[in-house]
Amino acid sequence: MSATEDQAAVDRVLAGDISAFEELVCRWQKPLVNLAYRFCRDRGRAEDMTQEAFLRAYRSLGKWRRESAFSTWLFAVATNLYCSELRRIPARIVPLEEAPEPIDSRAIDGGFDEEEQERVVRAAVQGLPAKYRETVTLFYFHEMDIAATAQSLAIAEGTVKARLNRGRAILRHKLTKWFSGHLQGVGDVGR
């Protein structure tokens, strides 16, 4: 679906065709649930937060200024809600130190299979301070570019770059003992 189709659906909703909002929900529900899940790591809570995000978006449709794509605006609404919700009721985070030790410490990759590596990295990201966690989550896990991440978080692009660099540095420090230097390939912001 295109940005033009999103805009047409919004126009129909604003003209009184409330059923057109269902198109937007169907189109964007899965990406918003995935984004919420990356914030809270709880499927039920992610679905609840997504429902609230759609409700807020519906109530605020008239405030969309159309300076950016509807999806960018929708993700900004959702991200703001998710951040506020997690400040209000933080997600349960397991400290990286409580993660299980590698099965075979002699293995080159520390004994981790790909799924375990991903779990440890995600746990480390969840342990970041909120401003870095939110930025890293949007940029890397939701694959937003610098501009979209900045717009979603309502911060400057330079701030996004700084938070990404600092977040990566914290992660590199945290994960070095787990992956014994394999994170050297984590590159600079290049999108």
PDB file of N, CA, C and O in Angstrom, residues 58-110:
ATOM      1  N   TYR A  58      -6.647   8.029  15.613  1.00  0.00           N
ATOM      2  CA  TYR A  58      -7.985   8.333  15.101  1.00  0.00           C
ATOM      3  C   TYR A  58      -8.480   9.679  15.635  1.00  0.00           C
ATOM      4  O   TYR A  58      -8.987  10.509  14.885  1.00  0.00           O
ATOM      5  N   ARG A  59      -8.285   9.866  16.932  1.00  0.00           N
ATOM      6  CA  ARG A  59      -8.731  11.117  17.560  1.00  0.00           C
ATOM      7  C   ARG A  59      -7.941  12.326  17.063  1.00  0.00           C
ATOM      8  O   ARG A  59      -8.432  13.450  17.133  1.00  0.00           O
ATOM      9  N   SER A  60      -6.725  12.086  16.575  1.00  0.00           N
ATOM     10  CA  SER A  60      -5.847  13.189  16.171  1.00  0.00           C
ATOM     11  C   SER A  60      -5.673  13.311  14.659  1.00  0.00           C
ATOM     12  O   SER A  60      -4.812  14.065  14.205  1.00  0.00           O
ATOM     13  N   LEU A  61      -6.453  12.583  13.884  1.00  0.00           N
ATOM     14  CA  LEU A  61      -6.272  12.604  12.423  1.00  0.00           C
ATOM     15  C   LEU A  61      -6.271  14.018  11.853  1.00  0.00           C
ATOM     16  O   LEU A  61      -5.506  14.322  10.948  1.00  0.00           O
ATOM     17  N   GLY A  62      -7.122  14.868  12.383  1.00  0.00           N
ATOM     18  CA  GLY A  62      -7.202  16.244  11.889  1.00  0.00           C
ATOM     19  C   GLY A  62      -5.935  17.052  12.155  1.00  0.00           C
ATOM     20  O   GLY A  62      -5.712  18.086  11.528  1.00  0.00           O
ATOM     21  N   LYS A  63      -5.085  16.561  13.061  1.00  0.00           N
ATOM     22  CA  LYS A  63      -3.845  17.268  13.402  1.00  0.00           C
ATOM     23  C   LYS A  63      -2.670  16.864  12.510  1.00  0.00           C
ATOM     24  O   LYS A  63      -1.612  17.477  12.584  1.00  0.00           O
ATOM     25  N   TRP A  64      -2.862  15.817  11.701  1.00  0.00           N
ATOM     26  CA  TRP A  64      -1.793  15.402  10.797  1.00  0.00           C
ATOM     27  C   TRP A  64      -1.605  16.497   9.764  1.00  0.00           C
ATOM     28  O   TRP A  64      -2.506  16.821   9.009  1.00  0.00           O
ATOM     29  N   ARG A  65      -0.405  17.062   9.724  1.00  0.00           N
ATOM     30  CA  ARG A  65      -0.140  18.220   8.857  1.00  0.00           C
ATOM     31  C   ARG A  65       0.283  17.835   7.448  1.00  0.00           C
ATOM     32  O   ARG A  65       0.509  18.703   6.613  1.00  0.00           O
ATOM     33  N   ARG A  66       0.469  16.579   7.180  1.00  0.00           N
ATOM     34  CA  ARG A  66       0.801  16.071   5.843  1.00  0.00           C
ATOM     35  C   ARG A  66       2.157  16.538   5.339  1.00  0.00           C
ATOM     36  O   ARG A  66       2.409  16.535   4.143  1.00  0.00           O
ATOM     37  N   GLU A  67       3.008  16.966   6.253  1.00  0.00           N
ATOM     38  CA  GLU A  67       4.372  17.340   5.876  1.00  0.00           C
ATOM     39  C   GLU A  67       5.222  16.093   5.675  1.00  0.00           C
ATOM     40  O   GLU A  67       6.287  16.149   5.066  1.00  0.00           O
ATOM     41  N   SER A  68       4.759  14.980   6.208  1.00  0.00           N
ATOM     42  CA  SER A  68       5.440  13.703   6.053  1.00  0.00           C
ATOM     43  C   SER A  68       4.390  12.650   5.739  1.00  0.00           C
ATOM     44  O   SER A  68       3.191  12.919   5.781  1.00  0.00           O
ATOM     45  N   ALA A  69       4.842  11.452   5.453  1.00  0.00           N
ATOM     46  CA  ALA A  69       3.916  10.361   5.145  1.00  0.00           C
ATOM     47  C   ALA A  69       3.047  10.062   6.361  1.00  0.00           C
ATOM     48  O   ALA A  69       3.463  10.246   7.507  1.00  0.00           O
ATOM     49  N   PHE A  70       1.851   9.572   6.107  1.00  0.00           N
ATOM     50  CA  PHE A  70       0.949   9.192   7.192  1.00  0.00           C
ATOM     51  C   PHE A  70       1.628   8.173   8.104  1.00  0.00           C
ATOM     52  O   PHE A  70       1.520   8.255   9.323  1.00  0.00           O
ATOM     53  N   SER A  71       2.351   7.225   7.505  1.00  0.00           N
ATOM     54  CA  SER A  71       2.996   6.181   8.311  1.00  0.00           C
ATOM     55  C   SER A  71       4.015   6.780   9.278  1.00  0.00           C
ATOM     56  O   SER A  71       4.114   6.332  10.424  1.00  0.00           O
ATOM     57  N   THR A  72       4.737   7.781   8.849  1.00  0.00           N
ATOM     58  CA  THR A  72       5.717   8.429   9.728  1.00  0.00           C
ATOM     59  C   THR A  72       5.004   9.094  10.900  1.00  0.00           C
ATOM     60  O   THR A  72       5.422   8.976  12.056  1.00  0.00           O
ATOM     61  N   TRP A  73       3.910   9.783  10.601  1.00  0.00           N
ATOM     62  CA  TRP A  73       3.122  10.428  11.652  1.00  0.00           C
ATOM     63  C   TRP A  73       2.542   9.387  12.602  1.00  0.00           C
ATOM     64  O   TRP A  73       2.601   9.533  13.824  1.00  0.00           O
ATOM     65  N   LEU A  74       1.998   8.293  12.042  1.00  0.00           N
ATOM     66  CA  LEU A  74       1.401   7.233  12.858  1.00  0.00           C
ATOM     67  C   LEU A  74       2.449   6.605  13.775  1.00  0.00           C
ATOM     68  O   LEU A  74       2.196   6.381  14.959  1.00  0.00           O
ATOM     69  N   PHE A  75       3.640   6.354  13.239  1.00  0.00           N
ATOM     70  CA  PHE A  75       4.703   5.772  14.058  1.00  0.00           C
ATOM     71  C   PHE A  75       5.162   6.751  15.135  1.00  0.00           C
ATOM     72  O   PHE A  75       5.541   6.331  16.229  1.00  0.00           O
ATOM     73  N   ALA A  76       5.131   8.037  14.858  1.00  0.00           N
ATOM     74  CA  ALA A  76       5.477   9.028  15.882  1.00  0.00           C
ATOM     75  C   ALA A  76       4.445   9.006  17.013  1.00  0.00           C
ATOM     76  O   ALA A  76       4.811   9.027  18.195  1.00  0.00           O
ATOM     77  N   VAL A  77       3.174   8.943  16.653  1.00  0.00           N
ATOM     78  CA  VAL A  77       2.105   8.858  17.659  1.00  0.00           C
ATOM     79  C   VAL A  77       2.314   7.599  18.503  1.00  0.00           C
ATOM     80  O   VAL A  77       2.268   7.645  19.736  1.00  0.00           O
ATOM     81  N   ALA A  78       2.551   6.471  17.825  1.00  0.00           N
ATOM     82  CA  ALA A  78       2.720   5.201  18.536  1.00  0.00           C
ATOM     83  C   ALA A  78       3.969   5.213  19.408  1.00  0.00           C
ATOM     84  O   ALA A  78       3.921   4.782  20.570  1.00  0.00           O
ATOM     85  N   THR A  79       5.067   5.698  18.878  1.00  0.00           N
ATOM     86  CA  THR A  79       6.321   5.726  19.642  1.00  0.00           C
ATOM     87  C   THR A  79       6.171   6.578  20.890  1.00  0.00           C
ATOM     88  O   THR A  79       6.615   6.189  21.984  1.00  0.00           O
ATOM     89  N   ASN A  80       5.533   7.733  20.759  1.00  0.00           N
ATOM     90  CA  ASN A  80       5.317   8.591  21.931  1.00  0.00           C
ATOM     91  C   ASN A  80       4.473   7.875  22.977  1.00  0.00           C
ATOM     92  O   ASN A  80       4.765   7.934  24.173  1.00  0.00           O
ATOM     93  N   LEU A  81       3.426   7.189  22.530  1.00  0.00           N
ATOM     94  CA  LEU A  81       2.581   6.441  23.454  1.00  0.00           C
ATOM     95  C   LEU A  81       3.385   5.328  24.125  1.00  0.00           C
ATOM     96  O   LEU A  81       3.334   5.170  25.343  1.00  0.00           O
ATOM     97  N   TYR A  82       4.138   4.559  23.330  1.00  0.00           N
ATOM     98  CA  TYR A  82       4.887   3.432  23.884  1.00  0.00           C
ATOM     99  C   TYR A  82       5.911   3.920  24.908  1.00  0.00           C
ATOM    100  O   TYR A  82       6.063   3.314  25.973  1.00  0.00           O
ATOM    101  N   CYS A  83       6.595   4.998  24.593  1.00  0.00           N
ATOM    102  CA  CYS A  83       7.590   5.539  25.536  1.00  0.00           C
ATOM    103  C   CYS A  83       6.923   5.998  26.822  1.00  0.00           C
ATOM    104  O   CYS A  83       7.413   5.709  27.921  1.00  0.00           O
ATOM    105  N   SER A  84       5.800   6.702  26.699  1.00  0.00           N
ATOM    106  CA  SER A  84       5.073   7.168  27.887  1.00  0.00           C
ATOM    107  C   SER A  84       4.577   5.990  28.713  1.00  0.00           C
ATOM    108  O   SER A  84       4.683   5.989  29.942  1.00  0.00           O
ATOM    109  N   GLU A  85       4.050   4.997  28.033  1.00  0.00           N
ATOM    110  CA  GLU A  85       3.517   3.818  28.724  1.00  0.00           C
ATOM    111  C   GLU A  85       4.622   3.074  29.465  1.00  0.00           C
ATOM    112  O   GLU A  85       4.421   2.625  30.595  1.00  0.00           O
ATOM    113  N   LEU A  86       5.781   2.961  28.855  1.00  0.00           N
ATOM    114  CA  LEU A  86       6.874   2.244  29.510  1.00  0.00           C
ATOM    115  C   LEU A  86       7.496   3.053  30.650  1.00  0.00           C
ATOM    116  O   LEU A  86       8.061   2.478  31.577  1.00  0.00           O
ATOM    117  N   ARG A  87       7.401   4.370  30.592  1.00  0.00           N
ATOM    118  CA  ARG A  87       7.845   5.175  31.735  1.00  0.00           C
ATOM    119  C   ARG A  87       6.860   4.992  32.895  1.00  0.00           C
ATOM    120  O   ARG A  87       7.260   4.947  34.052  1.00  0.00           O
ATOM    121  N   ARG A  88       5.585   4.886  32.547  1.00  0.00           N
ATOM    122  CA  ARG A  88       4.546   4.720  33.560  1.00  0.00           C
ATOM    123  C   ARG A  88       4.634   3.338  34.209  1.00  0.00           C
ATOM    124  O   ARG A  88       4.620   3.210  35.431  1.00  0.00           O
ATOM    125  N   ILE A  89       4.706   2.299  33.379  1.00  0.00           N
ATOM    126  CA  ILE A  89       4.818   0.923  33.864  1.00  0.00           C
ATOM    127  C   ILE A  89       5.973   0.276  33.101  1.00  0.00           C
ATOM    128  O   ILE A  89       5.785  -0.185  31.969  1.00  0.00           O
ATOM    129  N   PRO A  90       7.170   0.280  33.676  1.00  0.00           N
ATOM    130  CA  PRO A  90       8.344  -0.255  32.971  1.00  0.00           C
ATOM    131  C   PRO A  90       8.187  -1.735  32.628  1.00  0.00           C
ATOM    132  O   PRO A  90       7.525  -2.490  33.344  1.00  0.00           O
ATOM    133  N   ALA A  91       8.825  -2.123  31.526  1.00  0.00           N
ATOM    134  CA  ALA A  91       8.856  -3.535  31.136  1.00  0.00           C
ATOM    135  C   ALA A  91       9.762  -4.275  32.109  1.00  0.00           C
ATOM    136  O   ALA A  91      10.715  -3.715  32.643  1.00  0.00           O
ATOM    137  N   ARG A  92       9.441  -5.529  32.335  1.00  0.00           N
ATOM    138  CA  ARG A  92      10.287  -6.347  33.191  1.00  0.00           C
ATOM    139  C   ARG A  92      11.523  -6.710  32.384  1.00  0.00           C
ATOM    140  O   ARG A  92      11.434  -7.303  31.316  1.00  0.00           O
ATOM    141  N   ILE A  93      12.677  -6.321  32.909  1.00  0.00           N
ATOM    142  CA  ILE A  93      13.930  -6.538  32.203  1.00  0.00           C
ATOM    143  C   ILE A  93      14.804  -7.475  33.024  1.00  0.00           C
ATOM    144  O   ILE A  93      14.986  -7.273  34.219  1.00  0.00           O
ATOM    145  N   VAL A  94      15.320  -8.503  32.361  1.00  0.00           N
ATOM    146  CA  VAL A  94      16.249  -9.415  33.011  1.00  0.00           C
ATOM    147  C   VAL A  94      17.649  -8.871  32.777  1.00  0.00           C
ATOM    148  O   VAL A  94      18.055  -8.673  31.632  1.00  0.00           O
ATOM    149  N   PRO A  95      18.396  -8.595  33.848  1.00  0.00           N
ATOM    150  CA  PRO A  95      19.756  -8.077  33.677  1.00  0.00           C
ATOM    151  C   PRO A  95      20.619  -9.044  32.869  1.00  0.00           C
ATOM    152  O   PRO A  95      20.482 -10.259  32.987  1.00  0.00           O
ATOM    153  N   LEU A  96      21.491  -8.492  32.055  1.00  0.00           N
ATOM    154  CA  LEU A  96      22.359  -9.297  31.207  1.00  0.00           C
ATOM    155  C   LEU A  96      23.192 -10.261  32.048  1.00  0.00           C
ATOM    156  O   LEU A  96      23.453 -11.384  31.633  1.00  0.00           O
ATOM    157  N   GLU A  97      23.552  -9.839  33.252  1.00  0.00           N
ATOM    158  CA  GLU A  97      24.366 -10.681  34.120  1.00  0.00           C
ATOM    159  C   GLU A  97      23.635 -11.959  34.524  1.00  0.00           C
ATOM    160  O   GLU A  97      24.255 -12.942  34.904  1.00  0.00           O
ATOM    161  N   GLU A  98      22.288 -11.961  34.450  1.00  0.00           N
ATOM    162  CA  GLU A  98      21.519 -13.143  34.823  1.00  0.00           C
ATOM    163  C   GLU A  98      21.258 -14.068  33.646  1.00  0.00           C
ATOM    164  O   GLU A  98      20.670 -15.127  33.812  1.00  0.00           O
ATOM    165  N   ALA A  99      21.705 -13.685  32.456  1.00  0.00           N
ATOM    166  CA  ALA A  99      21.547 -14.547  31.284  1.00  0.00           C
ATOM    167  C   ALA A  99      22.451 -15.763  31.471  1.00  0.00           C
ATOM    168  O   ALA A  99      23.506 -15.683  32.090  1.00  0.00           O
ATOM    169  N   PRO A 100      22.041 -16.919  30.929  1.00  0.00           N
ATOM    170  CA  PRO A 100      22.839 -18.131  31.128  1.00  0.00           C
ATOM    171  C   PRO A 100      24.208 -18.049  30.466  1.00  0.00           C
ATOM    172  O   PRO A 100      24.388 -17.373  29.464  1.00  0.00           O
ATOM    173  N   GLU A 101      25.177 -18.731  31.068  1.00  0.00           N
ATOM    174  CA  GLU A 101      26.530 -18.804  30.522  1.00  0.00           C
ATOM    175  C   GLU A 101      26.508 -19.633  29.239  1.00  0.00           C
ATOM    176  O   GLU A 101      25.658 -20.499  29.069  1.00  0.00           O
ATOM    177  N   PRO A 102      27.466 -19.403  28.356  1.00  0.00           N
ATOM    178  CA  PRO A 102      27.565 -20.223  27.147  1.00  0.00           C
ATOM    179  C   PRO A 102      27.762 -21.689  27.499  1.00  0.00           C
ATOM    180  O   PRO A 102      28.416 -22.017  28.497  1.00  0.00           O
ATOM    181  N   ILE A 103      27.238 -22.573  26.657  1.00  0.00           N
ATOM    182  CA  ILE A 103      27.346 -24.006  26.902  1.00  0.00           C
ATOM    183  C   ILE A 103      28.799 -24.468  26.797  1.00  0.00           C
ATOM    184  O   ILE A 103      29.296 -25.202  27.631  1.00  0.00           O
ATOM    185  N   ASP A 104      29.500 -24.031  25.765  1.00  0.00           N
ATOM    186  CA  ASP A 104      30.885 -24.440  25.552  1.00  0.00           C
ATOM    187  C   ASP A 104      31.738 -23.187  25.408  1.00  0.00           C
ATOM    188  O   ASP A 104      31.749 -22.561  24.356  1.00  0.00           O
ATOM    189  N   SER A 105      32.439 -22.814  26.466  1.00  0.00           N
ATOM    190  CA  SER A 105      33.202 -21.571  26.441  1.00  0.00           C
ATOM    191  C   SER A 105      34.380 -21.630  25.479  1.00  0.00           C
ATOM    192  O   SER A 105      34.989 -20.624  25.185  1.00  0.00           O
ATOM    193  N   ARG A 106      34.730 -22.816  24.974  1.00  0.00           N
ATOM    194  CA  ARG A 106      35.828 -22.944  24.025  1.00  0.00           C
ATOM    195  C   ARG A 106      35.379 -22.675  22.593  1.00  0.00           C
ATOM    196  O   ARG A 106      36.195 -22.494  21.710  1.00  0.00           O
ATOM    197  N   ALA A 107      34.082 -22.653  22.341  1.00  0.00           N
ATOM    198  CA  ALA A 107      33.593 -22.431  20.979  1.00  0.00           C
ATOM    199  C   ALA A 107      33.934 -21.011  20.540  1.00  0.00           C
ATOM    200  O   ALA A 107      33.930 -20.079  21.347  1.00  0.00           O
ATOM    201  N   ILE A 108      34.197 -20.839  19.270  1.00  0.00           N
ATOM    202  CA  ILE A 108      34.583 -19.534  18.733  1.00  0.00           C
ATOM    203  C   ILE A 108      33.518 -18.488  19.008  1.00  0.00           C
ATOM    204  O   ILE A 108      33.812 -17.360  19.353  1.00  0.00           O
ATOM    205  N   ASP A 109      32.247 -18.854  18.875  1.00  0.00           N
ATOM    206  CA  ASP A 109      31.170 -17.885  19.070  1.00  0.00           C
ATOM    207  C   ASP A 109      30.652 -17.890  20.503  1.00  0.00           C
ATOM    208  O   ASP A 109      29.589 -17.361  20.787  1.00  0.00           O
ATOM    209  N   GLY A 110      31.394 -18.500  21.418  1.00  0.00           N
ATOM    210  CA  GLY A 110      30.976 -18.534  22.820  1.00  0.00           C
ATOM    211  C   GLY A 110      29.935 -19.596  23.087  1.00  0.00           C
ATOM    212  O   GLY A 110      29.355 -19.647  24.149  1.00  0.00           O
TER     213      GLY A 110
END
